[in-house]
Structure formats: C-alpha cells, structure tokens
PDB file of C-alpha atoms in Angstrom:
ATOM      1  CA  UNK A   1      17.569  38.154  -9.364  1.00  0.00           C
ATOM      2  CA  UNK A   2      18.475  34.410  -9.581  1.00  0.00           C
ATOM      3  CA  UNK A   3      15.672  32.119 -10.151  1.00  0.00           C
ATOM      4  CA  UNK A   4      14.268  29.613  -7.608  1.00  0.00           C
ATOM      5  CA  UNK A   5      13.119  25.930  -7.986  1.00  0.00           C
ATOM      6  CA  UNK A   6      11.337  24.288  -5.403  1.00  0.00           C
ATOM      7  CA  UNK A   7      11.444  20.346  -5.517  1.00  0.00           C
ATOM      8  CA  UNK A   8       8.855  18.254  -3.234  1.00  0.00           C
ATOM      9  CA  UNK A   9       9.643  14.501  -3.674  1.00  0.00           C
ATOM     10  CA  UNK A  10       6.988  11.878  -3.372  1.00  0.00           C
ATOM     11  CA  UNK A  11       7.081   9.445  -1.652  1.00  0.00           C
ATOM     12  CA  UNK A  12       6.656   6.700  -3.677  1.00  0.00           C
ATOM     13  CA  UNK A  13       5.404   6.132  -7.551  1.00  0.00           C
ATOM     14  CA  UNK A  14       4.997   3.215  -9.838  1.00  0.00           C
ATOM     15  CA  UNK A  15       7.002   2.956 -13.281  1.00  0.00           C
ATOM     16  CA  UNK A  16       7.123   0.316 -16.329  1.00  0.00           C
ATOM     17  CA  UNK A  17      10.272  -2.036 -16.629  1.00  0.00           C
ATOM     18  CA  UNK A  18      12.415   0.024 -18.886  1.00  0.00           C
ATOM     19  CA  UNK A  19      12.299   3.270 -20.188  1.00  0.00           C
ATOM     20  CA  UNK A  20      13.388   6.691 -18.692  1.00  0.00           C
ATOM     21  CA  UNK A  21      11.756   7.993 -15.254  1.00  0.00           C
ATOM     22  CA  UNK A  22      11.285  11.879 -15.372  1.00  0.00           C
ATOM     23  CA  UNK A  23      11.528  14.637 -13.052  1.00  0.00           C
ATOM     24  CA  UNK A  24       7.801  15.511 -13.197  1.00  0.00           C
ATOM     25  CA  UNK A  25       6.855  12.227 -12.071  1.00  0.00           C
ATOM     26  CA  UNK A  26       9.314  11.834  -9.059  1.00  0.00           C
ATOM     27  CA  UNK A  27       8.611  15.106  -7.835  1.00  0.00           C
ATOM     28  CA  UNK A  28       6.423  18.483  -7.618  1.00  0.00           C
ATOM     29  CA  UNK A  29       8.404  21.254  -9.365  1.00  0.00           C
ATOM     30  CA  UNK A  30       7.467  24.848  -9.026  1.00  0.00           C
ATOM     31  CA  UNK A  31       9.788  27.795 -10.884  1.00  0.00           C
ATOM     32  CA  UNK A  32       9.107  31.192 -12.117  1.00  0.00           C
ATOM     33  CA  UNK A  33       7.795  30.168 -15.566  1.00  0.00           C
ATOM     34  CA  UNK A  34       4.519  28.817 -16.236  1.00  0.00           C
ATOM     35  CA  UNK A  35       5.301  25.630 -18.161  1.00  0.00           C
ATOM     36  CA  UNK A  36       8.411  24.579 -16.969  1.00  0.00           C
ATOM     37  CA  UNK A  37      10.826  22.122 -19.070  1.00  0.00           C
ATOM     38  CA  UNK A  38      12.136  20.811 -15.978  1.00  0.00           C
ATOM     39  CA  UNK A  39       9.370  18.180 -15.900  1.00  0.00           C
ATOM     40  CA  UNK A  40      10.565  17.052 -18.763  1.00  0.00           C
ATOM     41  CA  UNK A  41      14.048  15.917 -17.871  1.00  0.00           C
ATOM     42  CA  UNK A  42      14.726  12.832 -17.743  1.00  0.00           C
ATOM     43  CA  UNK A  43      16.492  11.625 -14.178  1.00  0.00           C
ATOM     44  CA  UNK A  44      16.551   7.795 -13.929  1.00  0.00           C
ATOM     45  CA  UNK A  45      16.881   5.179 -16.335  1.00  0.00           C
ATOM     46  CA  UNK A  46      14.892   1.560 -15.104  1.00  0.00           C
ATOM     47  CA  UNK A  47      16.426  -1.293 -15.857  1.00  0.00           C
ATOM     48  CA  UNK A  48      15.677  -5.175 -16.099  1.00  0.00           C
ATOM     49  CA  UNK A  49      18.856  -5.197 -13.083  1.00  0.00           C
ATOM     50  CA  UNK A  50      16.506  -3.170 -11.062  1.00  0.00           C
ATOM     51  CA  UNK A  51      14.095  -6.058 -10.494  1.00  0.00           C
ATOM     52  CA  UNK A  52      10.957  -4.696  -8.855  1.00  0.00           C
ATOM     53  CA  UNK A  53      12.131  -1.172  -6.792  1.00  0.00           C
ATOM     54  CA  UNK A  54      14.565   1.049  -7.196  1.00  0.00           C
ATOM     55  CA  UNK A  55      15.682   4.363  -5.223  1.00  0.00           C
ATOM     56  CA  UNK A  56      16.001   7.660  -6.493  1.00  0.00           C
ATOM     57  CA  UNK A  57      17.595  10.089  -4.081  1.00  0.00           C
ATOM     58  CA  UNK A  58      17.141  14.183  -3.989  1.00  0.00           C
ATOM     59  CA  UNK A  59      21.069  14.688  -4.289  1.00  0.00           C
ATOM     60  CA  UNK A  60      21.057  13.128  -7.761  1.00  0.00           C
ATOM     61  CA  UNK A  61      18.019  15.486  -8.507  1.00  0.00           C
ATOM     62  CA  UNK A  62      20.069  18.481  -7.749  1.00  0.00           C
ATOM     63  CA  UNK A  63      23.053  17.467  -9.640  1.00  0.00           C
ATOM     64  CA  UNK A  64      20.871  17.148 -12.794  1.00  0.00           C
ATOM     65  CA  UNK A  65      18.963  20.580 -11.480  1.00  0.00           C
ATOM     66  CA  UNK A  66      22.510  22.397 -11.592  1.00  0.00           C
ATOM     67  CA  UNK A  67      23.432  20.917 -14.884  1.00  0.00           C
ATOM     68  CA  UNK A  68      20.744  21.901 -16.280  1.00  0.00           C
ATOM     69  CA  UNK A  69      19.996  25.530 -14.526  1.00  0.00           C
ATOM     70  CA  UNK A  70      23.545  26.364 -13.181  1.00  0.00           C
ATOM     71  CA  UNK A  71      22.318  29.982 -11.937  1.00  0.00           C
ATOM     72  CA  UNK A  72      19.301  28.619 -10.086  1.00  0.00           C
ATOM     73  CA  UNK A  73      18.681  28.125  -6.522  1.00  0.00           C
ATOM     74  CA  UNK A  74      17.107  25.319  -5.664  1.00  0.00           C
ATOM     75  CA  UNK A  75      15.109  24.757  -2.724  1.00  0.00           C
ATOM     76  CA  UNK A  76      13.677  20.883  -1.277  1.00  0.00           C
ATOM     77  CA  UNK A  77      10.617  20.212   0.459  1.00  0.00           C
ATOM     78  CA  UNK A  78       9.734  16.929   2.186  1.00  0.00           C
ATOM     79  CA  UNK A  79      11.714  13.849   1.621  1.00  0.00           C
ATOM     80  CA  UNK A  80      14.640  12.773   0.699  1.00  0.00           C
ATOM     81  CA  UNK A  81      14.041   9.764  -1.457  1.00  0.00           C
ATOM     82  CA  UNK A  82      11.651   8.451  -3.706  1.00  0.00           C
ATOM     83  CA  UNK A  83      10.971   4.527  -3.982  1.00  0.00           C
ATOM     84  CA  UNK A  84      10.262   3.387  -7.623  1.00  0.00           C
ATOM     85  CA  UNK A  85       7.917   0.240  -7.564  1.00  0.00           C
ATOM     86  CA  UNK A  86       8.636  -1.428 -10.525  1.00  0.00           C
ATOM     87  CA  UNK A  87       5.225  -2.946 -12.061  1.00  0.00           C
ATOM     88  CA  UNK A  88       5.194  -5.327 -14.994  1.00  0.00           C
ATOM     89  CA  UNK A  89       1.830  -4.133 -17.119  1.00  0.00           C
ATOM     90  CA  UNK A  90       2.302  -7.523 -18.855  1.00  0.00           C
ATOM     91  CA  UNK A  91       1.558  -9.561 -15.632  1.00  0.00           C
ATOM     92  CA  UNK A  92      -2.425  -9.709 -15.806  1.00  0.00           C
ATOM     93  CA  UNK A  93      -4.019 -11.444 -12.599  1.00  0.00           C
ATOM     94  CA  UNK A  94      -5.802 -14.776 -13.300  1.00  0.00           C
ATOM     95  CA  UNK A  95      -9.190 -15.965 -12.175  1.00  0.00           C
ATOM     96  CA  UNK A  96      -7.579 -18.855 -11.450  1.00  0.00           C
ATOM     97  CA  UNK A  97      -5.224 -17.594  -8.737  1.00  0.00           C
ATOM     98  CA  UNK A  98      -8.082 -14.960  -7.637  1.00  0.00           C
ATOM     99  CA  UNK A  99     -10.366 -18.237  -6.945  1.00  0.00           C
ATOM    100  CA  UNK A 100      -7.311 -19.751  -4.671  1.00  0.00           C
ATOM    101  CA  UNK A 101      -6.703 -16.752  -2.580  1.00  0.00           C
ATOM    102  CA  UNK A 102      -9.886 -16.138  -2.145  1.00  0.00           C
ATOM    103  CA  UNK A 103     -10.304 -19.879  -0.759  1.00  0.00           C
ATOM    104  CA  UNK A 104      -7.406 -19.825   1.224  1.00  0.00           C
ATOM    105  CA  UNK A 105      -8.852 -16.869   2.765  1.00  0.00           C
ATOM    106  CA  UNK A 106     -11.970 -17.910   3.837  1.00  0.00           C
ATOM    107  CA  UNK A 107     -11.233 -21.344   4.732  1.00  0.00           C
ATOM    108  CA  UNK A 108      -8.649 -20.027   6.980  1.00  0.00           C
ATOM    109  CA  UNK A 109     -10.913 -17.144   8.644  1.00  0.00           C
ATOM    110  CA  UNK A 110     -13.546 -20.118   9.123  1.00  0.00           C
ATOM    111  CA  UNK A 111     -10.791 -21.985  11.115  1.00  0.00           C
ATOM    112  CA  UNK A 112     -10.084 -19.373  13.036  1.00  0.00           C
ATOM    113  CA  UNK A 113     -13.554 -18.610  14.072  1.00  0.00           C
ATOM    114  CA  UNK A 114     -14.562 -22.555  14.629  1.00  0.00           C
ATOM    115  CA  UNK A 115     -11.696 -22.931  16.625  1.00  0.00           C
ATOM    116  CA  UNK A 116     -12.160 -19.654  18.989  1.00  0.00           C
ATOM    117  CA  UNK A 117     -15.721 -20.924  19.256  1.00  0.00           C
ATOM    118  CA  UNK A 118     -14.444 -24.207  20.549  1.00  0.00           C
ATOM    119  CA  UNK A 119     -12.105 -21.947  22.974  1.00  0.00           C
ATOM    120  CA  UNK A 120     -14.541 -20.520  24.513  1.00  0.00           C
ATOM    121  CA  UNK A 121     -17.085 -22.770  24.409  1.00  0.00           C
ATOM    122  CA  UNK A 122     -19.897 -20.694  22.372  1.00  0.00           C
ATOM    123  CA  UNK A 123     -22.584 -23.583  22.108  1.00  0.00           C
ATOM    124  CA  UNK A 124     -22.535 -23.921  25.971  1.00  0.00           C
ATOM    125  CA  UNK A 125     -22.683 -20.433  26.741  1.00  0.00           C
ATOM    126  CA  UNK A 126     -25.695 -19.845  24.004  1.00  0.00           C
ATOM    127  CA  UNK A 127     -27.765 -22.817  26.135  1.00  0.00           C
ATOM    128  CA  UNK A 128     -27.260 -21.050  29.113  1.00  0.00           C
ATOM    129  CA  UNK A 129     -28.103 -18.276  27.944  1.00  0.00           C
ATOM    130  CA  UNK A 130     -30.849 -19.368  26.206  1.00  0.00           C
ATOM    131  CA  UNK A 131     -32.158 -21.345  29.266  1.00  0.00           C
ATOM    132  CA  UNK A 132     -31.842 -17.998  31.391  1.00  0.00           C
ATOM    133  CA  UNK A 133     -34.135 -16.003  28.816  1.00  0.00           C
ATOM    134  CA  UNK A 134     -36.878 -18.810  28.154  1.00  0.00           C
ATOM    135  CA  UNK A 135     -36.288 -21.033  30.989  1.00  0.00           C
ATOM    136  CA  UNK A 136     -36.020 -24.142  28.375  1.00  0.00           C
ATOM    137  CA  UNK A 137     -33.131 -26.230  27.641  1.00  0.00           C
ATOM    138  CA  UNK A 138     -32.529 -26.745  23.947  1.00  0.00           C
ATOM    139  CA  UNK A 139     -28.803 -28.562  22.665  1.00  0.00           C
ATOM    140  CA  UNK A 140     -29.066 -25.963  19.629  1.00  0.00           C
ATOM    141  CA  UNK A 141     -30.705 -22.721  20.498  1.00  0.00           C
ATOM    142  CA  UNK A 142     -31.088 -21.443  16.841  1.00  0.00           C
ATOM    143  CA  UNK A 143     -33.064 -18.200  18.267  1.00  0.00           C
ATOM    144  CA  UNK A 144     -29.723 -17.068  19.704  1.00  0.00           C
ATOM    145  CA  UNK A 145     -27.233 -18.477  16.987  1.00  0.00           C
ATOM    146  CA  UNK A 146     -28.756 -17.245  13.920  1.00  0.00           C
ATOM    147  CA  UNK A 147     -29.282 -13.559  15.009  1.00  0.00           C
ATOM    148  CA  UNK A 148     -25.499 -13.894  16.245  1.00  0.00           C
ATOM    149  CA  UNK A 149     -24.144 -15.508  13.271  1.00  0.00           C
ATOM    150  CA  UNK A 150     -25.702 -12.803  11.442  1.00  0.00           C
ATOM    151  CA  UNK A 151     -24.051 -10.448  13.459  1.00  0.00           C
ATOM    152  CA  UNK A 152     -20.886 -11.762  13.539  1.00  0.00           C
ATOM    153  CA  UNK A 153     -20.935 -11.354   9.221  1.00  0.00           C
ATOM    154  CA  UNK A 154     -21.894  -7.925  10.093  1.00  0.00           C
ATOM    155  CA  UNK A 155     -19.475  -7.446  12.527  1.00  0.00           C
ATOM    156  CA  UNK A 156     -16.671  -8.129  10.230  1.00  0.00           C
ATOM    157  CA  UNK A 157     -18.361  -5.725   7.288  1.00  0.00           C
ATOM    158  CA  UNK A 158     -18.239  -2.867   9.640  1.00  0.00           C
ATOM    159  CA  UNK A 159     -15.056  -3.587  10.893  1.00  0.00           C
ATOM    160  CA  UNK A 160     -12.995  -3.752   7.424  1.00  0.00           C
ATOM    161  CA  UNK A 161     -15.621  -0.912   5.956  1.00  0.00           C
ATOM    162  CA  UNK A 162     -15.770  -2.719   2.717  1.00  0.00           C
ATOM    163  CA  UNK A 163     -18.707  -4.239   0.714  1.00  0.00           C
ATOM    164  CA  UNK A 164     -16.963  -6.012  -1.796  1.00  0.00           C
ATOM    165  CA  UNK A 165     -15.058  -3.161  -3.578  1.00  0.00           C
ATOM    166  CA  UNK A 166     -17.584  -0.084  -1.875  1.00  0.00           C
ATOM    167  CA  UNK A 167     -16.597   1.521   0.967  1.00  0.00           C
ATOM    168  CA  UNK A 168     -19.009   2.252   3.553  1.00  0.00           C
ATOM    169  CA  UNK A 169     -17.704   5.648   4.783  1.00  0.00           C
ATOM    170  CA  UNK A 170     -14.595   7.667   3.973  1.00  0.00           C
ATOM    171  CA  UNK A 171     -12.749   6.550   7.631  1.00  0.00           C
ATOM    172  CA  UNK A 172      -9.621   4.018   6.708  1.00  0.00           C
ATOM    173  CA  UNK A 173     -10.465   0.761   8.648  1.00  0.00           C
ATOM    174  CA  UNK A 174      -7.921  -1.041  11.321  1.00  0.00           C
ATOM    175  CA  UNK A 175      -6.322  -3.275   8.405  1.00  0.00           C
ATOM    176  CA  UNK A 176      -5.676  -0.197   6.044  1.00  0.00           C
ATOM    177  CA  UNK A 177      -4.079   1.447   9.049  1.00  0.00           C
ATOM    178  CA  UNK A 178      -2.126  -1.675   9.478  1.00  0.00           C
ATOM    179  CA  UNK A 179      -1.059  -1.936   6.151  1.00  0.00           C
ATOM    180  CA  UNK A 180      -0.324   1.853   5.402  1.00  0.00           C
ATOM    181  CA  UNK A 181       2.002   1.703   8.303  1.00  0.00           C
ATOM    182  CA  UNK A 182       3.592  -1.593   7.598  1.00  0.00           C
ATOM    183  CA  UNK A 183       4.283  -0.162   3.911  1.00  0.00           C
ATOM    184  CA  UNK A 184       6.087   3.195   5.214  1.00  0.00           C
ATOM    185  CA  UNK A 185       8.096   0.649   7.111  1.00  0.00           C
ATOM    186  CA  UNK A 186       8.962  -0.861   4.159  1.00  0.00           C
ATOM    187  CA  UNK A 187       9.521   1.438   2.528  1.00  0.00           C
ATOM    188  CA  UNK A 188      11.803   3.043   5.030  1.00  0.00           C
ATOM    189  CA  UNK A 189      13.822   0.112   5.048  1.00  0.00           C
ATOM    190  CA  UNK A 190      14.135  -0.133   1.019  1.00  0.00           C
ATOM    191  CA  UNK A 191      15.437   3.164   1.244  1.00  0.00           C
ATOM    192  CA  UNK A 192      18.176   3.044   3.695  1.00  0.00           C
ATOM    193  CA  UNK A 193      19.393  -0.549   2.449  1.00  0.00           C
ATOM    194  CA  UNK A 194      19.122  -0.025  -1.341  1.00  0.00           C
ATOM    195  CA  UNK A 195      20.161   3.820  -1.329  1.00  0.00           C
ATOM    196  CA  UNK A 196      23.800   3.140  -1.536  1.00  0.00           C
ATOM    197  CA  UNK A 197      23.653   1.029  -4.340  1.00  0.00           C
ATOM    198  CA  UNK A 198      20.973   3.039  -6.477  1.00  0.00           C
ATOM    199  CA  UNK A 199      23.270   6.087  -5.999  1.00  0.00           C
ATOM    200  CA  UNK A 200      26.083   3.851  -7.393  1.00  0.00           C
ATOM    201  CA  UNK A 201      23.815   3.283 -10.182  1.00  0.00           C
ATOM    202  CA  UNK A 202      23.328   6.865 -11.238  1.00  0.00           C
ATOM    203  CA  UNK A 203      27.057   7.320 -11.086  1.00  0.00           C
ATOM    204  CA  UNK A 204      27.520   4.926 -13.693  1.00  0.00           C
ATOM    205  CA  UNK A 205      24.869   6.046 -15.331  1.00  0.00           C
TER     206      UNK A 205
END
C-alpha cells in the first residue's frame, strides 16, 4: 500500500536573512510514521537578493516531496503559496523613533478632532444645548464639555479595544479588521507578482 503525505501550506511565516527555510516550517505535514523526517528537509534557501519577502510555491514542495519519497502520494490542503517575510533580528526599535510616531500620531488625531469640531460647530451646539437644559447662557459650558470630552477618550478605547497593550475582550476591533484584510491583499498581490521569479529562483537553486 503506497504511503500518503498530506501537505497544508501556511499562509505566511517569518524567517532570518540567510540560512535554509524547512519544510516543517512552511507547512503542516502528516504521514504514516510518527516522527517524520520530512520536517526536516530543507526547501528554500534565503538570501540577502531576497530583500524582505520571498515566495515559496507548493509545486516546488512536491518536486522535493518526490525526490525524496518517489513511491509516495502526496496529497495538498489549502493554499498554494507561502509568503516568507524576511525579518532582520538585528534591527532593534529605538525609543527614539517610538517617541516620534507616537507624536505624529497624536498630534495628527488632535487635528483631526479640532478641526471636525470646528466643522460642525461643537462649542455652539454645547451652548444651546446647555441653554435648553438650564435655561442659562454660558460661552463655555464645562458641565457638558468635560463629561463629553471624557467620553469621547472613552469612545475611542472601546472602539480600538485596546488599553495600551491589553485587550478589552477577545472581539478583533474595526482597525484589526482593516488591517487583516489589507494584509491578505497584500499578500495576494506579493504572490501573484513575485511567484514567477521565486520559482526561477528555486530552479537555479
């Protein structure tokens, strides 16, 4: 009875720059024996030419499968590709550029709120509102704009479901959705434009 190997790429993994990528950290492997060797084999080589991703695609992962187990059948489960992120461990972030991010950030948020306040006129529509509740007029009606710009903080807490680095709840919020998708796209895209010349790669290699 021949022997079957399933293969389930993932999707995408990190690597160093250099040094061999094996086939038990591009894919899941499942065979008849218990501790398979095929996890050990080694299926692409990173470069410095590879920059910062690299594609690995299943057809190169058979080849190497029927080199190595020419009797086996071999059976593939979910994608096609795997993208290789290429991550320098040398490359250590800096407080320094944390501090300017961070800056950029928040001056730029406050911007955006100041000037949608201005839009919209808050500071008029908080007098009449406060004039409607107490019948007084008041140019800054601090019992409606502090409980709101208290809100507004919390607002923002609830909506990216992050307190610092602690989630509030296990639900992904709207800008994790955002980015998850935009990175599949990306993804995607790395794939399809990159695949031809990674496969030319492994040839030569």
């Amino acid at each position: 009875m021949a022997k079957t190997i399933y293969i389930r790429l993932r999707h995408r993994i990190q690597s160093a720059p250099e040094g061999w990528i094996r086939l038990g950290d591009l894919a899941q492997i499942i065979d008849s024996e218990e501790e398979s060797s095929l996890s050990r084999l080694n299926v692409y080589h990173v470069t410095p030419n590879d920059r910062s991703i690299a594609v690995v695609d299943v057809m190169h992962i058979i080849k190497l499968l029927r080199a190595a187990e020419p009797d086996a059948e071999i059976q593939t489960i979910g994608p096609s590709q795997t993208v290789v992120e290429i991550v320098s461990r040398k490359k250590k972030r800096k407080l320094v550029y944390f501090i300017a991010v961070w800056l950029l950030l928040f001056v730029g948020a406050a911007m955006a709120i100041i000037n949608f306040h201005e839009d919209v006129s808050m500071q008029a529509v908080h007098q009449k509102l406060y004039f409607m509740l107490t019948g007084k007029e008041a140019e800054k009606p601090l019992l409606l704009q502090i409980p709101y710009s208290i809100g507004l903080g919390l607002g923002m807490i609830l909506f990216f479901n992050h307190v610092f680095k602690k989630r509030i709840n296990e639900e992904p919020s709207p800008l994790e959705v955002e980015m998850f998708k935009y990175q599949m796209d990306l993804d995607q895209y790395v794939a399809m434009n990159e695949n031809k010349e990674s496969v030319k790669k492994l040839h030569e290699h």
